[in-house]
């Protein structure tokens, strides 16, 4: 999984056509995506980017009639960005947030992607659409030595649990138990930034635990 | 939390004395530490590095009479390293692994630290020792754009749950439920490397779930 050549890669992909992701995609990479809405502001949302299997583009799935779904359909593109900031991630996942500019300050890298609908269906009463993500342009803002913080990961997991609370297929008590556990992880291993993110999760979630 | 100057930092700390961590420490950063044993081989273990509160060195706590505790006491140092590889992390956390060389191939950076015992005590029948970690030397192998993979985080959480199975203070069924959940996250969001890591967790854990 290491990449010795990371520092030597061009920051922006060549203009000749072959645009690349400036990160190693493997499995599903949790990103933040901004898409331009009808009000000409950039909607900020969470998006899981699935690595290509063999050849072919990366894909992502939108669930339901979300703003990202609407803006992908109407604009055909979005800015996929990679941030370590747990507050930005929590707000992207759970709130309606709009910005005047497409790239968040906390983004370590962004990729402007054209999106193409390649499949759709229904699962448990929710319409889903699968999109191919075709990089058009990208920029790396900074490269660092990555670190692992259990609190940061617990914020991500908490947003997943919180967003499932109103989905009938999931057991509510199990989700609330998970939220309690992830909150305890944030208290043990998080920094002040993760604690701030968990306060946002609480504010944005209509439940008590 | 961003650090615009990351690329300009010296790779190795100056020889003048003030050695620095080549990563941003915040809250508890999960690392892998190697320590030299009496057999002159490097023991590989997991170590949570707690960021300094205000001024002062980072700290870490060892629980019980582990190899890391013994080698810290007898050698007074260890190589703290930052890896994104879930297999290396799982083996460090759950197995006895020894290497001829102190730095793992997957390490994005390492820091040779002198360690000083600054506190000790007992918690639930387990002796703990808190150590100050004083960087002596460090090297960055590569800098990249960090990414978030829920599967990778789930491997880390699974090692925490697995290592608590024999601790009476924790409810076994709750831990097994968590292992089931984290395995499902690996299946959904992990790449083949996270699935391999979870197989190692299963092999190294004396429980069925």
XYZ file of C-alpha atoms in Angstrom:
418
model
C 0.000 0.000 0.000
C 2.988 2.332 0.254
C 3.795 4.691 -2.555
C 7.386 5.793 -2.724
C 6.767 8.037 -5.674
C 4.064 10.140 -4.002
C 6.289 13.177 -3.605
C 7.327 13.111 -7.240
C 3.858 13.028 -8.751
C 2.626 16.108 -10.549
C 0.296 18.133 -8.359
C -2.241 18.659 -11.104
C -2.861 15.996 -13.699
C -1.547 16.722 -17.155
C -3.649 18.745 -19.516
C -3.248 16.057 -22.130
C -6.234 14.103 -20.877
C -5.310 11.298 -18.493
C -6.403 12.689 -15.162
C -5.600 10.698 -12.081
C -6.680 10.571 -8.481
C -4.022 12.181 -6.267
C -4.687 9.605 -3.541
C -4.554 5.830 -3.330
C -8.129 4.587 -3.568
C -8.768 1.188 -1.950
C -12.114 -0.184 -0.897
C -14.411 2.731 -0.065
C -12.701 6.056 0.693
C -14.853 8.486 2.673
C -14.769 11.884 1.027
C -16.581 15.195 1.143
C -18.179 16.303 -2.119
C -19.368 19.752 -3.100
C -21.929 20.158 -5.864
C -23.390 23.343 -7.319
C -27.045 23.816 -6.486
C -29.761 25.797 -8.321
C -29.010 28.719 -5.983
C -25.430 28.812 -7.330
C -24.017 27.774 -3.950
C -21.950 24.678 -3.270
C -23.681 21.983 -1.257
C -21.319 20.074 1.065
C -22.045 16.356 1.598
C -20.321 13.092 2.440
C -19.587 10.658 -0.387
C -18.051 7.192 -0.290
C -15.742 6.678 -3.273
C -15.381 3.051 -4.307
C -12.045 2.146 -5.898
C -12.142 0.698 -9.407
C -12.195 -3.092 -9.517
C -9.486 -3.822 -12.032
C -9.722 -1.257 -14.798
C -12.450 1.336 -14.990
C -13.406 4.440 -13.073
C -14.120 4.875 -9.392
C -17.802 4.929 -8.472
C -20.064 6.354 -5.787
C -23.654 5.721 -4.832
C -26.217 8.330 -3.798
C -29.149 7.180 -1.674
C -32.493 8.893 -2.085
C -33.329 12.277 -3.552
C -30.491 14.145 -1.900
C -28.973 17.444 -2.967
C -25.894 15.595 -4.195
C -28.096 13.351 -6.365
C -29.955 16.360 -7.757
C -26.800 18.376 -8.428
C -24.943 15.431 -9.962
C -27.906 14.947 -12.307
C -28.293 18.610 -13.213
C -24.666 19.740 -13.241
C -22.885 16.512 -14.132
C -19.965 17.138 -11.811
C -18.710 17.731 -8.292
C -15.546 18.414 -6.305
C -14.486 15.307 -4.395
C -12.182 16.298 -1.545
C -10.165 14.605 1.143
C -10.154 16.177 4.590
C -8.936 15.046 7.982
C -11.137 17.535 9.803
C -13.834 15.706 11.805
C -16.055 18.802 12.134
C -16.200 19.305 8.367
C -16.905 15.607 7.912
C -19.717 15.561 10.494
C -21.351 18.636 8.970
C -21.049 17.200 5.467
C -22.642 13.937 6.561
C -25.466 15.250 8.745
C -26.307 18.868 7.948
C -27.286 21.008 4.999
C -24.230 23.165 4.504
C -23.639 25.477 1.576
C -20.554 27.449 0.642
C -19.702 30.144 -1.861
C -16.544 28.305 -2.983
C -16.264 24.633 -3.942
C -13.109 23.665 -2.008
C -13.079 23.505 1.791
C -10.125 25.054 3.594
C -9.430 21.755 5.335
C -9.153 19.766 2.075
C -5.723 18.165 1.679
C -6.591 17.498 -1.968
C -9.529 17.928 -4.320
C -10.588 16.309 -7.570
C -13.142 17.862 -9.900
C -15.037 14.876 -11.301
C -17.498 14.508 -14.129
C -20.191 12.076 -13.042
C -22.112 9.584 -15.181
C -25.085 7.577 -13.984
C -24.270 3.913 -14.610
C -26.872 2.051 -12.550
C -29.866 2.602 -10.337
C -32.253 0.582 -8.250
C -34.182 0.391 -5.033
C -33.189 -1.011 -1.664
C -35.580 -1.075 1.286
C -37.757 1.593 -0.291
C -34.829 3.942 -1.047
C -33.855 4.733 -4.614
C -30.131 4.576 -5.241
C -28.041 5.718 -8.158
C -24.510 4.582 -8.896
C -22.254 7.130 -10.586
C -18.915 6.836 -12.307
C -16.486 9.529 -11.209
C -14.156 10.755 -13.970
C -11.411 13.096 -12.739
C -11.150 16.276 -14.822
C -8.779 18.293 -12.705
C -7.174 17.969 -9.295
C -4.879 19.672 -6.868
C -2.955 18.592 -3.811
C -2.910 21.247 -1.092
C -0.587 19.365 1.249
C 0.954 15.973 1.849
C 1.678 14.765 5.377
C 2.521 11.616 7.296
C -0.929 10.117 7.942
C -1.859 9.326 11.527
C -4.540 7.149 13.085
C -6.833 8.647 15.718
C -9.602 6.396 17.021
C -11.621 9.482 17.922
C -11.600 10.752 14.353
C -12.750 7.353 13.095
C -15.433 7.253 15.796
C -16.872 10.539 14.513
C -17.180 9.006 11.040
C -18.868 5.885 12.445
C -21.191 8.054 14.549
C -22.386 9.890 11.440
C -23.162 6.539 9.824
C -25.162 5.386 12.845
C -26.951 8.744 13.175
C -27.964 8.807 9.528
C -29.536 5.349 9.897
C -31.752 6.240 12.858
C -34.740 6.938 10.644
C -34.214 3.948 8.359
C -36.665 1.180 9.344
C -34.256 -1.602 8.362
C -31.971 -0.705 11.289
C -32.629 -1.403 14.957
C -32.744 1.915 16.772
C -31.443 0.649 20.126
C -28.443 -0.960 18.448
C -27.659 2.349 16.719
C -27.986 4.286 19.983
C -25.657 1.787 21.692
C -23.129 2.416 18.939
C -23.446 6.171 19.327
C -22.735 5.793 23.055
C -19.688 3.655 22.334
C -18.291 6.017 19.694
C -18.820 8.960 22.020
C -16.746 7.157 24.660
C -13.993 6.582 22.082
C -13.966 10.291 21.261
C -13.694 11.116 24.956
C -10.797 8.673 25.402
C -8.790 9.159 22.234
C -10.032 12.304 20.512
C -8.585 15.783 20.653
C -10.658 18.913 21.198
C -11.474 18.933 17.464
C -13.067 15.457 17.663
C -15.025 16.514 20.753
C -16.292 19.547 18.864
C -17.287 17.248 15.990
C -19.195 14.967 18.333
C -21.061 17.951 19.761
C -22.100 18.739 16.166
C -23.257 15.118 15.730
C -25.409 15.518 18.852
C -26.853 18.844 17.685
C -27.654 17.453 14.248
C -29.213 14.185 15.438
C -32.798 13.981 16.626
C -32.246 11.382 19.339
C -31.092 11.039 22.932
C -28.436 8.583 24.054
C -5.615 21.121 12.063
C -4.046 21.722 8.668
C -0.363 22.381 8.409
C 0.694 24.298 5.358
C 4.354 24.078 6.229
C 4.484 20.270 6.388
C 6.399 19.958 3.145
C 9.034 22.422 4.236
C 9.897 20.764 7.543
C 13.267 19.074 7.850
C 12.976 15.342 7.377
C 15.280 14.588 10.276
C 15.335 16.820 13.308
C 18.354 19.028 13.704
C 21.417 17.639 15.381
C 21.443 20.617 17.730
C 19.126 18.933 20.175
C 15.508 19.961 19.687
C 14.012 16.874 18.106
C 10.445 17.063 16.929
C 7.668 14.690 15.990
C 7.281 14.551 12.192
C 3.501 14.244 12.572
C 0.782 16.325 14.157
C -0.059 14.679 17.479
C -3.592 15.375 18.766
C -5.463 13.342 21.337
C -4.182 9.763 21.214
C -2.379 8.726 18.022
C -2.271 4.968 17.445
C 1.256 3.924 16.576
C 3.354 0.803 16.255
C 6.415 0.635 18.503
C 9.430 -1.620 18.204
C 11.616 -2.290 21.236
C 14.776 -4.354 21.506
C 14.337 -7.529 23.527
C 16.893 -9.595 25.459
C 17.216 -11.810 22.356
C 18.424 -8.758 20.362
C 15.329 -8.840 18.191
C 12.792 -6.025 17.818
C 9.416 -6.672 19.367
C 6.517 -5.114 17.421
C 3.568 -3.804 19.457
C 0.797 -1.213 19.339
C 1.221 1.976 21.355
C -1.145 4.905 21.828
C 0.797 8.178 21.881
C -0.918 10.939 23.851
C -0.226 14.467 22.637
C 1.346 16.870 25.137
C -1.171 18.969 27.041
C 0.295 22.422 26.653
C 4.061 22.157 26.968
C 5.841 18.933 27.812
C 6.520 15.664 26.072
C 4.099 13.199 24.563
C 3.282 10.212 26.764
C 2.206 6.590 26.409
C 0.912 4.027 28.866
C 1.822 0.344 28.966
C -0.648 -2.039 30.591
C 0.676 -5.095 32.417
C 4.016 -6.815 32.164
C 4.216 -6.700 28.386
C 7.317 -6.979 26.234
C 7.110 -3.273 25.478
C 7.039 -2.499 29.221
C 10.023 -4.774 29.832
C 12.040 -3.421 26.905
C 11.222 0.213 27.705
C 12.473 -0.430 31.253
C 15.610 -2.278 30.233
C 16.562 -0.425 27.064
C 15.110 3.009 27.748
C 13.975 3.552 24.178
C 11.886 2.426 21.260
C 11.032 3.261 17.636
C 7.566 4.790 17.402
C 6.265 4.468 13.853
C 3.252 5.512 11.860
C 1.816 3.000 9.418
C -1.375 2.841 7.396
C -1.113 -0.909 6.908
C -3.943 -2.689 8.756
C -2.172 -6.073 8.745
C 0.906 -4.663 10.476
C -1.314 -2.867 12.968
C -3.356 -5.988 13.769
C -0.227 -8.100 14.249
C 1.371 -5.420 16.434
C -1.732 -5.232 18.608
C -2.558 -8.911 18.960
C 0.459 -11.117 18.251
C 4.029 -11.590 19.390
C 6.000 -10.441 16.386
C 9.737 -9.947 16.284
C 11.901 -8.470 13.564
C 15.628 -8.194 12.886
C 15.323 -4.493 12.025
C 13.527 -1.812 14.031
C 11.604 -0.035 11.244
C 8.715 -1.724 9.429
C 8.589 -1.415 5.654
C 5.116 0.053 5.852
C 6.141 2.888 8.211
C 5.513 6.314 6.672
C 7.667 7.821 9.431
C 9.529 6.689 12.513
C 10.748 8.413 15.658
C 13.393 6.910 17.933
C 12.292 7.933 21.416
C 13.982 7.802 24.784
C 11.397 6.791 27.358
C 11.159 7.880 31.003
C 8.788 6.372 33.523
C 6.778 9.258 34.984
C 3.887 7.533 36.738
C 2.518 4.115 37.565
C -0.494 2.608 39.246
C -3.064 -0.141 39.150
C -6.420 -0.274 37.446
C -8.734 -3.281 37.750
C -5.858 -5.507 38.825
C -3.593 -4.431 35.959
C -0.387 -2.516 36.638
C 0.136 0.433 34.322
C 3.134 2.618 33.692
C 3.062 6.007 32.027
C 6.126 6.947 30.004
C 7.334 10.209 28.569
C 8.496 9.860 24.972
C 11.449 12.089 24.074
C 12.276 12.078 20.338
C 15.978 11.486 19.661
C 15.936 10.990 15.925
C 13.306 10.653 13.233
C 12.794 10.130 9.563
C 9.923 10.579 7.158
C 9.750 7.854 4.533
C 6.876 9.366 2.573
C 4.190 12.015 2.771
C 0.830 11.502 1.091
C -2.688 12.891 1.022
C -4.344 11.071 3.933
C -7.544 9.172 3.233
C -10.294 7.795 5.437
C -11.291 4.153 5.099
C -13.913 2.887 7.546
C -12.552 -0.629 7.109
C -9.084 0.375 8.238
C -10.536 2.077 11.318
C -12.696 -0.985 11.985
C -9.587 -3.171 12.102
C -8.111 -0.893 14.771
C -11.358 -0.983 16.784
C -11.515 -4.772 16.414
C -8.039 -5.126 17.937
C -9.183 -3.027 20.901
C -12.268 -5.195 21.421
C -10.305 -8.432 20.958
C -7.644 -7.415 23.464
C -10.324 -6.740 26.078
C -11.989 -10.163 25.809
C -10.043 -11.539 28.747
C -10.383 -8.446 30.916
C -13.094 -9.060 33.518
C -14.175 -5.405 33.583
C -15.600 -5.728 30.055
C -18.779 -7.517 29.066
C -17.855 -10.315 26.670
C -21.095 -10.320 24.688
C -20.827 -6.575 24.081
C -17.280 -7.056 22.789
C -18.349 -9.898 20.502
C -21.192 -7.744 19.143
C -18.644 -5.048 18.369
C -16.384 -7.546 16.612
C -19.325 -8.617 14.447
C -20.114 -5.017 13.599
C -16.515 -4.114 12.741
C -16.214 -7.208 10.585
C -19.286 -6.052 8.641
C -17.679 -2.633 8.168
C -14.542 -4.274 6.786
C -16.666 -6.298 4.390
C -18.513 -3.185 3.214
C -15.768 -0.567 3.076
C -12.437 -2.343 3.317
C -10.089 -3.350 0.549
C -8.449 -6.760 0.306
C -5.758 -5.557 2.735
C -8.339 -4.813 5.436
C -9.973 -8.205 4.848
C -6.581 -9.844 5.253
C -6.098 -7.883 8.495
C -9.455 -9.040 9.805
C -8.550 -12.649 9.058
C -5.441 -12.080 11.211
C -7.632 -10.660 13.988
C -9.749 -13.835 13.847
C -6.694 -16.102 13.877
C -5.174 -14.241 16.813
C -8.334 -14.073 18.917
C -9.508 -16.963 21.037
C -13.225 -16.432 20.529
C -16.031 -17.157 18.091
C -18.416 -14.519 16.802
